[in-house]
Coordinates of C-alpha atoms and ligand atoms in Angstrom, one line a residue:
M181 CA 10.2 19.6 -25.0
Q182 CA 10.1 19.0 -21.2
E183 CA 11.2 16.3 -18.8
L184 CA 8.3 14.0 -17.8
I185 CA 7.6 10.8 -15.9
L186 CA 7.0 7.4 -17.5
L187 CA 5.2 4.8 -15.4
K188 CA 5.2 1.1 -16.4
L189 CA 2.1 -0.8 -15.5
G190 CA 2.4 -4.1 -13.6
E191 CA 0.1 -7.0 -13.4
L192 CA -2.8 -5.0 -14.7
V193 CA -1.6 -5.3 -18.3
L194 CA -2.4 -9.0 -18.0
K195 CA -6.1 -8.3 -17.3
G196 CA -7.1 -8.4 -20.9
L197 CA -10.4 -6.8 -21.6
N198 CA -10.7 -5.2 -18.2
R199 CA -7.4 -3.4 -18.8
H200 CA -8.9 0.0 -19.5
V201 CA -10.8 -0.2 -16.2
F202 CA -7.6 -0.8 -14.4
E203 CA -5.8 2.0 -16.3
E204 CA -8.6 4.4 -15.6
R205 CA -8.6 3.6 -11.9
L206 CA -4.8 3.9 -11.8
C207 CA -4.9 7.3 -13.6
A208 CA -7.6 8.5 -11.2
N209 CA -5.5 7.5 -8.2
I210 CA -2.4 9.1 -9.7
R211 CA -4.3 12.3 -10.4
R212 CA -5.5 12.5 -6.8
R213 CA -2.1 11.8 -5.3
I214 CA -0.1 14.2 -7.3
K215 CA -2.6 17.0 -7.1
H216 CA -0.6 18.8 -4.5
C217 CA 2.5 18.8 -6.8
G218 CA 1.0 21.1 -9.4
K219 CA -0.7 20.8 -12.8
F220 CA 0.1 17.7 -14.9
Q221 CA -1.3 16.0 -17.9
I222 CA -1.8 12.3 -17.3
T223 CA -2.2 10.0 -20.3
S224 CA -2.1 6.3 -20.8
K225 CA -0.8 4.5 -23.9
Q226 CA 0.6 1.1 -24.7
S227 CA 1.1 0.0 -21.0
T228 CA 2.8 3.3 -20.1
I229 CA 1.4 6.2 -18.3
Y230 CA 2.8 9.6 -19.1
I231 CA 2.9 12.4 -16.5
E232 CA 3.8 15.7 -18.1
P233 CA 4.1 19.0 -16.3
L234 CA 1.8 21.7 -17.6
N235 CA 3.7 24.7 -16.3
E236 CA 6.8 25.8 -14.6
E237 CA 5.4 25.5 -11.1
A238 CA 4.6 21.8 -11.4
D239 CA 7.0 19.9 -9.2
L240 CA 8.2 16.9 -11.1
D241 CA 10.4 15.5 -8.4
A242 CA 7.6 15.6 -5.8
A243 CA 5.3 13.9 -8.3
F244 CA 7.9 11.2 -8.9
E245 CA 8.3 10.5 -5.2
A246 CA 4.5 10.3 -4.8
C247 CA 4.2 7.8 -7.6
K248 CA 6.7 5.5 -5.9
C249 CA 4.0 4.5 -3.4
I250 CA 1.1 4.2 -5.8
F251 CA 0.0 0.6 -6.3
G252 CA -0.3 -0.7 -9.9
I253 CA 3.0 0.7 -11.0
V254 CA 6.0 -1.7 -11.4
A255 CA 8.7 0.8 -12.6
L256 CA 9.0 4.5 -13.0
S257 CA 11.5 6.8 -14.7
K258 CA 12.0 10.4 -15.3
A259 CA 12.6 10.8 -19.0
H260 CA 13.3 13.4 -21.6
P261 CA 11.4 13.6 -24.9
C262 CA 13.0 14.6 -28.1
E263 CA 12.4 14.5 -31.9
K264 CA 12.2 11.1 -33.5
T265 CA 15.6 11.2 -35.2
K266 CA 18.7 9.2 -34.2
E267 CA 20.7 12.5 -33.9
A268 CA 18.2 14.0 -31.5
I269 CA 18.1 10.8 -29.5
L270 CA 21.9 10.8 -29.2
D271 CA 22.1 14.5 -28.2
T272 CA 19.4 14.0 -25.6
A273 CA 21.1 11.0 -24.1
K274 CA 24.4 12.9 -24.0
T275 CA 23.0 15.9 -22.2
Y276 CA 20.1 14.5 -20.2
L277 CA 22.0 11.5 -18.9
H278 CA 25.4 13.2 -18.8
G279 CA 25.9 12.7 -15.0
Q280 CA 25.0 9.1 -15.1
L281 CA 27.0 8.4 -18.2
S282 CA 30.1 10.0 -16.6
A283 CA 29.7 8.1 -13.4
A284 CA 29.1 4.6 -14.7
T285 CA 31.7 2.1 -15.9
T286 CA 29.6 -0.2 -17.9
F287 CA 26.4 0.4 -19.9
K288 CA 24.2 -0.7 -22.7
V289 CA 21.4 0.9 -24.8
E290 CA 18.0 -0.7 -25.0
S291 CA 15.6 0.6 -27.6
K292 CA 11.9 0.0 -28.0
R293 CA 10.2 1.0 -31.3
A294 CA 6.5 1.4 -30.8
D295 CA 6.4 3.7 -33.9
K296 CA 7.0 1.3 -36.7
N297 CA 7.6 4.1 -39.2
F298 CA 10.9 4.9 -37.5
P299 CA 13.6 4.0 -40.1
M300 CA 15.8 1.9 -37.9
T301 CA 15.1 -1.4 -36.1
S302 CA 15.5 -1.3 -32.3
I303 CA 18.7 -3.3 -32.5
Q304 CA 20.1 -0.9 -35.1
L305 CA 19.2 2.1 -33.0
S306 CA 20.7 0.6 -29.8
Q307 CA 23.9 -0.3 -31.6
W308 CA 24.3 3.2 -33.2
V309 CA 23.5 5.2 -30.0
G310 CA 25.6 2.8 -28.0
G311 CA 28.6 3.1 -30.3
E312 CA 28.4 6.9 -30.3
L313 CA 28.1 7.1 -26.5
D314 CA 31.0 4.6 -26.1
D315 CA 33.2 7.0 -28.2
C316 CA 32.1 10.1 -26.2
F317 CA 32.6 8.6 -22.8
P318 CA 36.0 7.0 -22.4
N319 CA 35.0 5.8 -18.9
L320 CA 32.4 3.5 -20.4
T321 CA 32.5 0.0 -21.8
V322 CA 29.5 -1.9 -23.2
D323 CA 28.2 -4.8 -21.1
V324 CA 25.0 -6.2 -22.5
H325 CA 24.4 -8.7 -19.6
H326 CA 25.0 -6.8 -16.4
P327 CA 25.4 -3.1 -17.2
E328 CA 25.5 -0.5 -14.4
L329 CA 23.5 1.8 -16.5
T330 CA 21.0 1.0 -19.2
V331 CA 20.1 3.9 -21.5
H332 CA 16.6 3.4 -22.5
V333 CA 15.3 4.8 -25.8
E334 CA 11.6 4.5 -26.5
V335 CA 10.4 5.7 -29.9
R336 CA 6.7 6.2 -29.5
E337 CA 3.8 7.9 -31.2
R338 CA 4.4 11.6 -30.3
A339 CA 8.1 11.6 -29.6
A340 CA 11.2 9.6 -28.6
Y341 CA 11.9 9.3 -24.9
V342 CA 15.3 8.8 -23.3
H343 CA 15.9 7.7 -19.7
G344 CA 18.3 5.8 -17.5
N345 CA 17.7 2.9 -15.1
P346 CA 14.1 2.9 -14.0
E347 CA 13.2 2.8 -10.2
P348 CA 11.1 0.0 -8.8
G349 CA 7.4 0.9 -8.3
A350 CA 5.2 -0.2 -5.5
G351 CA 3.7 -3.1 -7.5
G352 CA 0.3 -4.5 -6.7
L353 CA -3.0 -3.4 -8.1
P354 CA -4.6 0.1 -8.0
V355 CA -6.3 0.9 -4.7
S356 CA -10.0 0.3 -4.8
I357 CA -10.0 -1.8 -8.0
N358 CA -10.9 -4.8 -5.8
G359 CA -13.5 -2.9 -3.7
A360 CA -13.3 -1.9 -0.1
G361 CA -12.3 -3.5 3.2
V362 CA -12.3 -2.7 6.8
S363 CA -8.9 -3.0 8.5
L364 CA -8.5 -3.5 12.2
L365 CA -5.7 -1.1 13.2
S366 CA -4.1 -1.4 16.5
G367 CA -1.0 0.4 17.6
G368 CA 1.2 -2.6 17.0
I369 CA 3.7 -3.6 14.3
D370 CA 1.4 -6.1 12.5
S371 CA -1.8 -4.4 11.6
P372 CA -0.2 -1.4 9.7
V373 CA 1.6 -4.1 7.6
S374 CA -1.5 -6.1 7.0
S375 CA -3.3 -2.9 5.9
Y376 CA -0.5 -2.1 3.5
M377 CA -0.6 -5.6 2.1
M378 CA -4.3 -5.5 1.3
A379 CA -4.2 -2.0 -0.1
K380 CA -1.5 -3.4 -2.4
R381 CA -4.0 -6.0 -3.6
G382 CA -6.3 -3.2 -4.7
L383 CA -8.5 -2.7 -1.7
A384 CA -9.6 0.7 -0.5
L385 CA -9.5 0.6 3.3
D386 CA -11.4 2.1 6.2
M387 CA -9.6 1.5 9.5
V388 CA -11.2 0.7 12.8
H389 CA -9.4 1.3 16.1
F390 CA -10.7 0.4 19.5
F391 CA -9.5 2.4 22.5
S392 CA -10.3 2.1 26.2
P393 CA -9.9 5.3 28.1
P394 CA -8.9 5.7 30.9
Y395 CA -7.1 2.4 30.6
T396 CA -5.4 3.4 27.4
S397 CA -4.0 6.9 27.1
E398 CA -4.6 9.8 24.7
Q399 CA -1.0 9.2 23.4
A400 CA -1.9 5.6 22.5
K401 CA -4.8 7.0 20.4
E402 CA -2.6 9.6 18.8
K403 CA -0.1 6.9 17.9
V404 CA -2.7 5.0 15.9
I405 CA -3.8 8.2 14.1
E406 CA -0.2 8.7 13.2
L407 CA 0.0 5.1 11.9
A408 CA -3.1 5.6 9.8
R409 CA -1.6 8.8 8.5
L410 CA 1.7 7.2 7.6
L411 CA -0.2 4.6 5.5
T412 CA -2.0 7.1 3.4
P413 CA 0.7 7.4 0.7
Y414 CA -0.2 3.8 0.0
T415 CA -3.8 3.6 0.9
G416 CA -4.8 7.0 -0.6
H417 CA -7.5 8.5 1.5
T418 CA -8.9 6.6 4.4
I419 CA -11.3 7.0 7.2
L420 CA -10.2 6.0 10.7
H421 CA -13.1 5.0 12.9
I422 CA -12.2 5.3 16.5
V423 CA -14.5 3.3 18.7
P424 CA -14.7 3.4 22.5
F425 CA -14.2 -0.1 23.9
T426 CA -14.1 0.5 27.7
E427 CA -17.6 -0.5 28.5
I428 CA -17.4 -3.7 26.5
Q429 CA -14.1 -4.7 28.2
E430 CA -15.5 -3.9 31.7
E431 CA -18.6 -5.9 31.1
I432 CA -16.6 -8.9 29.9
R433 CA -14.5 -8.7 33.0
K434 CA -17.5 -8.5 35.2
N435 CA -19.5 -11.3 33.6
C436 CA -17.2 -13.8 31.9
P437 CA -14.5 -16.2 33.1
E438 CA -11.1 -14.7 32.9
E439 CA -9.6 -17.2 30.5
Y440 CA -12.1 -16.1 27.8
F441 CA -11.5 -12.3 28.1
T442 CA -9.4 -11.9 25.0
L443 CA -11.5 -14.3 22.9
I444 CA -14.7 -12.5 23.7
M445 CA -13.2 -9.1 23.3
R446 CA -12.0 -10.1 19.8
R447 CA -15.5 -11.3 18.9
F448 CA -16.8 -7.8 19.8
M449 CA -14.2 -6.2 17.7
M450 CA -15.4 -8.3 14.7
R451 CA -19.0 -7.5 15.3
I452 CA -18.3 -3.8 15.3
A453 CA -16.0 -4.1 12.2
N454 CA -18.8 -6.0 10.6
R455 CA -21.2 -3.2 11.2
V456 CA -18.8 -0.7 9.8
A457 CA -18.3 -2.9 6.8
E458 CA -22.1 -3.1 6.2
R459 CA -22.4 0.7 6.4
I460 CA -19.6 1.5 4.0
G461 CA -20.3 -1.3 1.6
A462 CA -17.0 -3.1 2.3
G463 CA -16.6 -6.8 1.4
C464 CA -14.1 -8.0 3.9
I465 CA -12.4 -7.5 7.3
V466 CA -8.6 -7.4 7.5
T467 CA -6.5 -8.2 10.6
G468 CA -2.8 -8.5 11.4
E469 CA -3.1 -11.9 12.9
C470 CA -0.4 -14.5 12.4
L471 CA -0.8 -18.2 13.2
G472 CA 0.6 -19.0 16.6
Q473 CA 2.1 -15.6 17.3
V474 CA 0.2 -15.2 20.5
A475 CA -2.4 -17.2 22.5
S476 CA -5.3 -15.6 20.7
Q477 CA -4.0 -16.5 17.3
T478 CA -4.4 -20.2 17.2
M479 CA -6.7 -21.8 14.6
E480 CA -9.4 -22.4 17.1
A481 CA -9.2 -18.8 18.3
M482 CA -9.5 -17.5 14.8
R483 CA -12.5 -19.7 14.2
S484 CA -14.1 -18.2 17.3
T485 CA -13.4 -14.6 16.1
E486 CA -14.6 -15.4 12.6
D487 CA -17.8 -16.8 13.9
A488 CA -18.8 -13.3 15.1
C489 CA -18.8 -11.7 11.6
D490 CA -20.3 -12.3 8.2
Y491 CA -17.5 -11.2 6.0
P492 CA -14.4 -13.1 4.9
V493 CA -11.5 -12.2 7.2
F494 CA -8.3 -11.5 5.4
R495 CA -5.1 -12.1 7.4
P496 CA -2.3 -11.4 5.0
L497 CA 0.4 -12.1 7.7
V498 CA -0.9 -15.4 8.7
G499 CA 2.0 -17.4 7.3
M500 CA 4.8 -14.8 7.9
D501 CA 7.6 -14.7 10.4
K502 CA 7.9 -11.7 12.7
E503 CA 11.1 -10.7 11.0
E504 CA 9.5 -10.6 7.6
I505 CA 6.7 -8.5 9.0
V506 CA 9.2 -6.2 10.7
S507 CA 11.1 -5.7 7.5
I508 CA 8.0 -4.6 5.6
S509 CA 7.1 -2.4 8.5
R510 CA 10.5 -0.7 8.3
K511 CA 10.2 -0.4 4.5
I512 CA 6.9 1.4 4.6
G513 CA 8.0 3.6 7.5
T514 CA 5.6 2.5 10.3
F515 CA 8.0 0.6 12.5
G516 CA 9.3 3.5 14.5
T517 CA 5.8 4.6 15.5
S518 CA 4.6 1.1 16.1
I519 CA 7.3 0.4 18.7
L520 CA 6.4 3.5 20.8
P521 CA 5.6 2.0 24.2
Y522 CA 1.9 2.9 24.6
E523 CA -0.6 0.3 25.7
D524 CA -3.3 -1.2 23.5
C525 CA -6.7 -2.1 24.7
C526 CA -5.9 -5.8 24.1
T527 CA -3.2 -5.7 26.7
V528 CA -5.3 -4.0 29.4
F529 CA -7.2 -7.0 30.6
T530 CA -5.0 -9.8 29.5
P531 CA -6.0 -13.1 31.2
R532 CA -3.2 -14.9 33.2
H533 CA -4.1 -18.2 31.5
P534 CA -5.9 -17.5 28.2
K535 CA -7.8 -20.3 26.5
T536 CA -5.7 -21.2 23.5
H537 CA -7.8 -23.9 22.0
P538 CA -11.3 -22.7 22.7
N539 CA -14.4 -24.7 21.9
L540 CA -16.7 -22.5 19.8
S541 CA -19.9 -23.5 21.6
E542 CA -18.4 -22.8 24.9
V543 CA -17.3 -19.4 23.8
R544 CA -20.8 -18.7 22.6
E545 CA -22.3 -19.9 25.9
V546 CA -20.0 -17.8 28.1
E547 CA -20.6 -14.8 26.0
A548 CA -24.4 -15.2 26.2
A549 CA -24.2 -13.6 29.7
L550 CA -23.7 -10.2 28.0
P551 CA -26.2 -7.9 26.4
I552 CA -24.3 -8.2 23.1
S553 CA -26.3 -6.0 20.7
E554 CA -26.7 -3.2 23.2
L555 CA -23.0 -3.1 23.9
V556 CA -22.3 -3.0 20.2
E557 CA -24.8 -0.2 19.7
R558 CA -23.4 1.9 22.5
A559 CA -19.8 1.5 21.3
L560 CA -20.9 2.5 17.8
A561 CA -22.7 5.5 19.2
G562 CA -19.4 6.8 20.6
E563 CA -17.6 6.3 17.3
E564 CA -15.4 9.2 16.1
K565 CA -14.5 9.4 12.4
L566 CA -11.3 10.9 11.1
K567 CA -10.7 11.5 7.4
L568 CA -7.1 11.2 6.5
S569 CA -5.7 11.8 3.1
W570 CA -2.4 12.2 1.6
Ligands
ATP601 P1 -0.7 -5.8 16.1 O1 0.8 -5.8 16.0 O2 -1.3 -5.5 14.8 O3 -1.2 -5.0 17.3 P2 -0.7 -8.2 17.7 O4 0.4 -9.1 17.4 O5 -0.5 -7.3 18.9 O6 -1.0 -7.3 16.4 P3 -3.3 -8.9 18.8 O7 -3.2 -7.9 19.8 O8 -3.7 -10.3 19.1 O9 -2.0 -9.1 17.9 O10 -4.2 -8.3 17.6 C1 -4.5 -9.1 16.5 C2 -5.2 -8.2 15.5 O11 -6.4 -7.6 16.0 C3 -4.3 -7.0 15.2 O12 -3.4 -7.2 14.2 C4 -5.4 -6.0 14.7 O13 -5.8 -6.3 13.4 C5 -6.6 -6.3 15.6 N1 -6.5 -5.4 16.8 C6 -5.9 -5.7 18.0 N2 -6.1 -4.6 18.9 C7 -6.8 -3.7 18.2 C8 -7.4 -2.4 18.5 N3 -7.1 -1.8 19.7 N4 -8.1 -1.8 17.6 C9 -8.3 -2.4 16.4 N5 -7.8 -3.5 16.0 C10 -7.1 -4.2 16.9
MG602 MG1 -1.4 -5.5 19.2

């Protein structure tokens, strides 16, 4: 019998009757993400997903790493199956976990008996295996409260499985179980984090990025492509819509009072995102805004941007401190790219004295000087789409 991966499902086990829908979605996501690691059989039973290699070439370690980023999984372990006898279980623990058992100082055995025909109770099995291991490894003492190593024994339908401490999974809900959203991705620190957070809540995401050549450089665009690519282990596959924004910005500059530049520009972003959302059948728009972080992120400014779109706007960072955002950004590996010093279109025409508490009707009035729908159409006509997948 061969080493395999056991995945523990998170929140989705709570979903009652819809559970199989969740499990199927998760299995489909896993199948897609580990395809490049070789041939595996993926099965789901009793809140556990089994990933078994089907041949020698299948790369179990690579599949394990990939699974750490898949939402919907709370914990994962590499495990070894064996016959359902206490002797086979002990032998497997001794050989398979030899390294970990030799390195630890305290341990305990935790057994689960899903197969009720197994002749010992879980407690009896844990005590017996624990006692034997304690004898074999003089470095070990039993600590049932805070052991360094927990030897897990799971007696299930087809076999018994032995593994050490599980690793934490990515949590959340399987991507796309909650439908699709359009995420506004800039080159900053925040929007990759907001995208990650909404993918974690089960949204499949398309990304929209606005760029303003020649005011913003090719490198700035490459940076955003790289950020979208870095997110794919979490988002699965995604489409990055790159929309030219130069004309809109120039028209705003020519026709609107300077203090409104950012506000009106953001309304155009929302309109275009709205169009993309309609086209792909998405149900929301996601931004990396955070209350009070900059002049354009006051409640009034958010009301003004929201007014330009029909969908709910999700802002998962709205109540977070910058430091909390940075720490997620480091964890998911986007921080280093986010801080590369290329300009964003938002910073190109920053007003000297932006309106921080705009009045919605005033914003609408000021904006009426512009041929809004033509500008939106022309920007969309220049849209470039990039498929990114893991
Ligand atoms: P970020 O770190 O995400 O760039 P920020 O703190 O710089 O955010 P703003 O520049 O006010 O804040 O942007 C607020 C949000 O608007 C961003 O989080 C992003 O969702 C969206 N956004 C800003 N610039 C762009 C852009 N060039 N393309 C697409 N979306 C953008
Ligand atoms: Mg920014």
